[in-house]
Amino acid sequence: MTKELTYLNYLKQERLPHQWCPGCGNGIILKLSCLAMEKLNFPKKGTVMVSGIGCSGRSAGFFDLDSVHTAHGRALPVAEGIKLANEELNVMIISGDGDLFGIGGNHLLHASRRNTDITVICISNAIYGMTGGQCSPTTEISSKTLTTPRGNADTPVNVQAIVTAHNCFYARSTTFHFNHAMKCIFEALQHKGFSFVEIKSQCITNDGRRRGFKNSYEMLMSYKDNYKINNSSNKLEHNEIGIIK
Amino acid sequence: MAKKQGIVHINHKRCKVCGICVKICPVQNYTISQNKLTELGKCIACLQCERYCPDMALIIDTKDDKKTPTR
């Protein structure tokens, strides 16, 4: 008899397989958020999923919950509005780095200032993946993309400083650190107030191949080599993952 | 103590042959032949492939009656 994966009940299984590229990390994050919701026994009727535009914006459609696919960059104000209209709902956002920091950057600033009780899961793949691999606000310095063929000249945006400046929950993890990422989402969902989880994810099709990775497994393993877990400090360095409350 | 053994269920409708499971498996249980994922029956039920499969295409059962952890 086949074991049943109960966390898949949060997904519309008839819509699987999803349309993301082979080896994309978005599927792992979809699974992670389902596992965290299952652990907390979130009811299907009282949970709302909001997403913006981009590869990751498609994820709201896969959840068997009430979900909104909003305009570009406007996932945060829509989620805040839903939460203010009915405070009993659990409101979650799954969106990408280009959507949250690039187009909706100003909304992130003010959402963290207002401190509404919503949870943001940011799939940070450091690229505008859907449009072909342009340089995004989180692209690391000297990284090759479509628009920066000689290496990115600018420093990436410091999201940690923006979110923690207003004493909000901030957590950073990667798709390789599966249990750590699940713990981050689990604690973010329990936290009262604005909570932000940034999960580094691999994009092999438009990002990794320009940077010299052969497959998505190599990108997963690069997270293992480059990131260290930090449990004690109140500030994370650029190569550390952890939780700041 | 007997060696733990697993039964692999591959959902070929969902699998996109990205190759993460082929590389992450500690006992080289998977191969890709003719653009299709096949398994060789050496599974030790470590659940690494089930955890990192982005398409939710793999389900691993352990052969004994003990309940397997979901992940």
Coordinates of N, CA and C in Angstrom, one line a residue, chain A residues 104-230:
Chain A
G104 N 7.7 46.2 -6.0 CA 6.9 46.5 -4.8 C 7.8 46.9 -3.6
G105 N 9.0 47.5 -3.9 CA 9.9 47.8 -2.8 C 9.4 48.8 -1.8
N106 N 8.6 49.8 -2.2 CA 8.1 50.8 -1.3 C 7.0 50.2 -0.4
H107 N 6.3 49.2 -1.0 CA 5.2 48.6 -0.2 C 5.8 47.8 1.0
L108 N 7.0 47.2 0.7 CA 7.7 46.4 1.7 C 8.1 47.3 2.9
L109 N 8.6 48.5 2.5 CA 9.0 49.4 3.6 C 7.8 49.8 4.5
H110 N 6.7 50.1 3.8 CA 5.5 50.5 4.6 C 4.8 49.4 5.3
A111 N 4.8 48.2 4.7 CA 4.2 47.0 5.3 C 4.9 46.7 6.6
S112 N 6.3 46.8 6.6 CA 7.0 46.5 7.8 C 6.8 47.6 8.8
R113 N 6.6 48.8 8.4 CA 6.3 49.9 9.3 C 5.0 49.7 10.0
R114 N 3.9 49.3 9.2 CA 2.6 49.2 9.8 C 2.4 47.9 10.7
N115 N 3.3 46.9 10.4 CA 3.4 45.7 11.3 C 2.0 45.0 11.3
T116 N 1.4 44.8 10.2 CA 0.2 44.0 10.1 C 0.6 42.5 10.3
D117 N -0.4 41.7 10.8 CA -0.1 40.3 11.1 C -0.2 39.4 9.8
I118 N 0.8 39.5 9.0 CA 0.9 38.7 7.8 C 2.2 38.0 7.7
T119 N 2.3 36.9 6.9 CA 3.5 36.2 6.7 C 3.9 36.3 5.3
V120 N 5.2 36.7 5.0 CA 5.7 36.8 3.7 C 6.7 35.7 3.5
I121 N 6.5 34.9 2.5 CA 7.6 33.9 2.1 C 8.1 34.4 0.8
C122 N 9.4 34.8 0.8 CA 10.0 35.4 -0.4 C 10.9 34.3 -1.1
I123 N 10.6 34.0 -2.3 CA 11.4 33.0 -3.0 C 12.5 33.9 -3.7
S124 N 13.7 33.9 -3.2 CA 14.7 34.8 -3.7 C 15.7 34.0 -4.6
N125 N 15.5 34.1 -5.9 CA 16.4 33.4 -6.8 C 17.4 34.4 -7.5
A126 N 17.4 35.6 -7.0 CA 18.4 36.6 -7.4 C 18.4 36.9 -8.9
I127 N 17.2 36.8 -9.6 CA 17.1 37.0 -11.0 C 15.7 37.3 -11.4
Y128 N 15.4 38.0 -12.5 CA 14.1 38.1 -13.0 C 13.9 36.9 -14.0
G129 N 13.5 35.8 -13.4 CA 13.6 34.5 -14.1 C 12.6 34.4 -15.3
M130 N 11.3 35.0 -15.1 CA 10.3 34.7 -16.0 C 10.5 35.5 -17.4
T131 N 11.2 36.6 -17.3 CA 11.4 37.4 -18.5 C 12.7 37.2 -19.2
G132 N 13.5 36.2 -18.7 CA 14.7 35.8 -19.4 C 16.0 36.0 -18.7
G133 N 16.0 36.4 -17.4 CA 17.2 36.4 -16.7 C 17.9 37.8 -16.6
Q134 N 17.1 38.9 -16.4 CA 17.7 40.2 -16.2 C 18.1 40.3 -14.7
C135 N 19.0 41.3 -14.6 CA 19.6 41.6 -13.2 C 18.5 42.1 -12.3
S136 N 18.3 41.6 -11.1 CA 17.3 41.9 -10.2 C 17.9 42.6 -8.9
P137 N 17.1 43.2 -8.0 CA 17.7 43.9 -6.9 C 18.5 43.0 -6.0
T138 N 18.3 41.7 -6.0 CA 19.1 40.8 -5.1 C 20.2 40.1 -5.8
T139 N 20.5 40.4 -7.1 CA 21.6 39.8 -7.8 C 22.9 40.2 -7.1
E140 N 23.7 39.2 -6.8 CA 25.0 39.5 -6.1 C 26.0 40.2 -7.0
I141 N 26.9 40.8 -6.3 CA 27.9 41.6 -7.0 C 28.8 40.7 -7.9
S142 N 29.1 41.2 -9.1 CA 29.9 40.5 -10.1 C 29.3 39.2 -10.5
S143 N 28.0 39.1 -10.5 CA 27.3 37.9 -11.0 C 26.8 38.2 -12.4
K144 N 27.0 37.2 -13.3 CA 26.7 37.4 -14.7 C 25.2 37.2 -14.9
T145 N 24.5 38.1 -15.6 CA 23.1 37.9 -16.0 C 23.0 38.4 -17.5
L146 N 21.7 38.4 -18.0 CA 21.5 38.8 -19.3 C 21.8 40.3 -19.5
T147 N 21.5 41.1 -18.6 CA 21.7 42.5 -18.7 C 23.1 43.0 -18.2
T148 N 23.8 42.1 -17.4 CA 25.1 42.5 -16.9 C 26.1 41.4 -17.4
P149 N 26.4 41.3 -18.7 CA 27.3 40.2 -19.1 C 28.7 40.3 -18.6
R150 N 29.1 41.5 -18.1 CA 30.5 41.5 -17.6 C 30.5 41.5 -16.0
G151 N 29.4 41.1 -15.5 CA 29.3 41.0 -14.0 C 28.5 42.2 -13.4
N152 N 27.7 42.0 -12.4 CA 26.9 43.0 -11.8 C 27.8 44.0 -11.1
A153 N 27.5 45.3 -11.3 CA 28.4 46.3 -10.6 C 27.9 46.8 -9.3
D154 N 26.6 46.5 -9.0 CA 25.9 47.1 -7.8 C 25.8 46.1 -6.7
T155 N 25.7 46.6 -5.5 CA 25.5 45.7 -4.4 C 24.0 45.4 -4.3
P156 N 23.7 44.2 -3.8 CA 22.3 43.8 -3.7 C 21.6 44.5 -2.5
V157 N 20.3 44.6 -2.5 CA 19.5 45.3 -1.5 C 19.6 44.5 -0.2
N158 N 19.7 45.3 0.9 CA 19.9 44.7 2.2 C 18.5 44.6 2.9
V159 N 17.8 43.4 2.6 CA 16.4 43.3 3.1 C 16.4 43.1 4.6
Q160 N 17.4 42.5 5.1 CA 17.5 42.3 6.6 C 17.4 43.6 7.3
A161 N 18.1 44.6 6.8 CA 18.2 45.9 7.4 C 16.8 46.6 7.3
I162 N 16.1 46.5 6.2 CA 14.8 47.1 6.0 C 13.8 46.5 7.0
V163 N 13.8 45.2 7.1 CA 12.7 44.5 7.9 C 13.0 44.7 9.3
T164 N 14.3 44.4 9.7 CA 14.6 44.5 11.2 C 14.7 45.9 11.7
A165 N 14.7 46.9 10.8 CA 14.7 48.3 11.3 C 13.4 48.6 12.0
H166 N 12.3 47.9 11.7 CA 11.1 48.1 12.3 C 10.7 47.0 13.3
N167 N 11.8 46.3 13.7 CA 11.6 45.2 14.7 C 10.7 44.1 14.3
C168 N 10.7 43.8 13.1 CA 9.8 42.7 12.6 C 10.6 41.4 12.5
F169 N 9.9 40.3 12.4 CA 10.5 39.0 12.3 C 11.1 38.8 10.9
Y170 N 12.4 38.4 10.9 CA 13.1 38.2 9.7 C 13.8 36.8 9.8
A171 N 13.7 36.0 8.7 CA 14.4 34.7 8.7 C 15.0 34.5 7.3
R172 N 16.1 33.9 7.2 CA 16.7 33.6 5.9 C 17.1 32.2 5.9
S173 N 16.8 31.5 4.8 CA 17.1 30.1 4.7 C 17.4 29.8 3.2
T174 N 17.7 28.6 2.9 CA 17.9 28.2 1.5 C 17.1 26.9 1.2
T175 N 16.9 26.5 0.0 CA 16.2 25.3 -0.4 C 17.0 24.1 0.0
F176 N 18.3 24.2 0.2 CA 19.1 23.0 0.6 C 18.8 22.7 2.1
H177 N 18.7 23.7 2.9 CA 18.5 23.5 4.4 C 17.0 23.3 4.6
F178 N 16.6 22.1 4.3 CA 15.1 21.8 4.3 C 14.5 22.0 5.6
N179 N 15.1 21.3 6.7 CA 14.5 21.4 8.0 C 14.5 22.8 8.6
H180 N 15.7 23.5 8.3 CA 15.8 24.9 8.8 C 14.8 25.8 8.1
A181 N 14.6 25.6 6.8 CA 13.6 26.5 6.1 C 12.2 26.2 6.6
M182 N 11.9 24.9 6.9 CA 10.6 24.6 7.5 C 10.4 25.2 8.8
K183 N 11.4 25.2 9.7 CA 11.4 25.8 11.0 C 11.2 27.3 10.9
C184 N 11.8 27.9 9.9 CA 11.7 29.4 9.6 C 10.2 29.7 9.3
I185 N 9.6 29.0 8.4 CA 8.2 29.2 8.0 C 7.3 28.9 9.2
F186 N 7.6 27.9 9.9 CA 6.7 27.5 11.1 C 6.7 28.6 12.1
E187 N 7.9 29.1 12.4 CA 7.9 30.2 13.4 C 7.4 31.5 12.9
A188 N 7.5 31.7 11.6 CA 7.0 33.0 11.0 C 5.4 32.9 11.0
L189 N 4.9 31.7 10.8 CA 3.4 31.7 10.8 C 2.9 31.8 12.2
Q190 N 3.6 31.5 13.2 CA 3.2 31.6 14.6 C 3.4 33.0 15.1
H191 N 4.3 33.8 14.5 CA 4.6 35.1 15.0 C 3.5 36.1 14.8
K192 N 3.2 36.9 15.9 CA 2.2 37.9 15.7 C 2.8 39.2 15.2
G193 N 2.4 39.6 14.0 CA 3.0 40.8 13.4 C 3.6 40.4 12.1
F194 N 4.2 41.4 11.5 CA 4.8 41.2 10.1 C 6.0 40.3 10.2
S195 N 5.9 39.2 9.5 CA 7.0 38.3 9.5 C 7.5 38.0 8.1
F196 N 8.8 38.0 7.9 CA 9.4 37.9 6.5 C 10.3 36.7 6.5
V197 N 10.1 35.8 5.6 CA 11.0 34.7 5.4 C 11.6 34.8 4.0
E198 N 12.9 34.9 3.9 CA 13.6 34.9 2.6 C 14.2 33.6 2.4
I199 N 13.8 32.9 1.3 CA 14.4 31.6 1.1 C 15.1 31.6 -0.3
K200 N 16.5 31.4 -0.2 CA 17.3 31.4 -1.4 C 16.9 30.2 -2.2
S201 N 16.6 30.4 -3.5 CA 16.2 29.2 -4.3 C 17.0 29.2 -5.6
Q202 N 17.0 28.1 -6.2 CA 17.9 28.0 -7.4 C 17.0 28.2 -8.7
C203 N 17.6 28.9 -9.7 CA 17.0 29.0 -11.0 C 18.1 28.6 -12.0
I204 N 18.0 27.4 -12.5 CA 19.0 26.9 -13.3 C 18.9 27.4 -14.7
T205 N 17.6 27.6 -15.2 CA 17.4 27.9 -16.6 C 17.9 29.3 -17.0
N206 N 17.7 30.3 -16.2 CA 18.1 31.6 -16.6 C 19.2 32.2 -15.7
D207 N 19.5 31.6 -14.6 CA 20.5 32.2 -13.7 C 21.8 31.3 -13.7
G208 N 21.5 30.0 -13.4 CA 22.7 29.1 -13.1 C 23.5 28.8 -14.3
R209 N 22.9 28.7 -15.5 CA 23.7 28.3 -16.6 C 24.6 29.4 -17.1
R210 N 24.2 30.7 -16.8 CA 25.2 31.8 -17.1 C 26.3 31.9 -16.1
R211 N 26.1 31.4 -14.9 CA 27.1 31.5 -13.9 C 28.0 30.2 -13.9
G212 N 27.7 29.3 -14.8 CA 28.6 28.1 -14.9 C 28.2 26.9 -14.2
F213 N 26.9 26.8 -13.7 CA 26.4 25.6 -13.1 C 25.9 24.7 -14.2
K214 N 26.1 23.4 -14.0 CA 25.7 22.4 -15.0 C 24.2 22.0 -14.8
N215 N 23.8 21.8 -13.5 CA 22.5 21.3 -13.2 C 22.0 21.9 -11.9
S216 N 20.8 21.7 -11.6 CA 20.2 22.3 -10.4 C 20.8 21.7 -9.1
Y217 N 21.3 20.4 -9.2 CA 21.9 19.8 -8.1 C 23.1 20.5 -7.6
E218 N 23.9 21.0 -8.6 CA 25.1 21.8 -8.3 C 24.8 23.1 -7.6
M219 N 23.7 23.7 -8.0 CA 23.2 24.9 -7.3 C 22.8 24.6 -5.9
L220 N 22.1 23.5 -5.7 CA 21.6 23.1 -4.4 C 22.9 23.0 -3.5
M221 N 23.9 22.3 -4.0 CA 25.1 22.0 -3.2 C 25.9 23.3 -2.9
S222 N 25.8 24.2 -3.9 CA 26.5 25.5 -3.6 C 25.9 26.2 -2.4
Y223 N 24.6 26.0 -2.1 CA 24.1 26.6 -0.9 C 24.6 25.9 0.3
K224 N 24.9 24.6 0.2 CA 25.5 23.9 1.3 C 26.9 24.4 1.6
D225 N 27.6 24.7 0.6 CA 29.0 25.2 0.8 C 29.0 26.6 1.3
N226 N 28.1 27.5 0.8 CA 28.3 28.9 1.0 C 27.6 29.4 2.2
Y227 N 26.6 28.7 2.7 CA 25.8 29.3 3.8 C 26.0 28.5 5.1
K228 N 26.2 29.2 6.2 CA 26.3 28.6 7.5 C 25.1 29.0 8.4
I229 N 24.7 28.1 9.3 CA 23.5 28.4 10.2 C 24.1 29.2 11.4
N230 N 23.4 30.3 11.7 CA 23.7 31.1 12.8 C 22.5 31.2 13.7

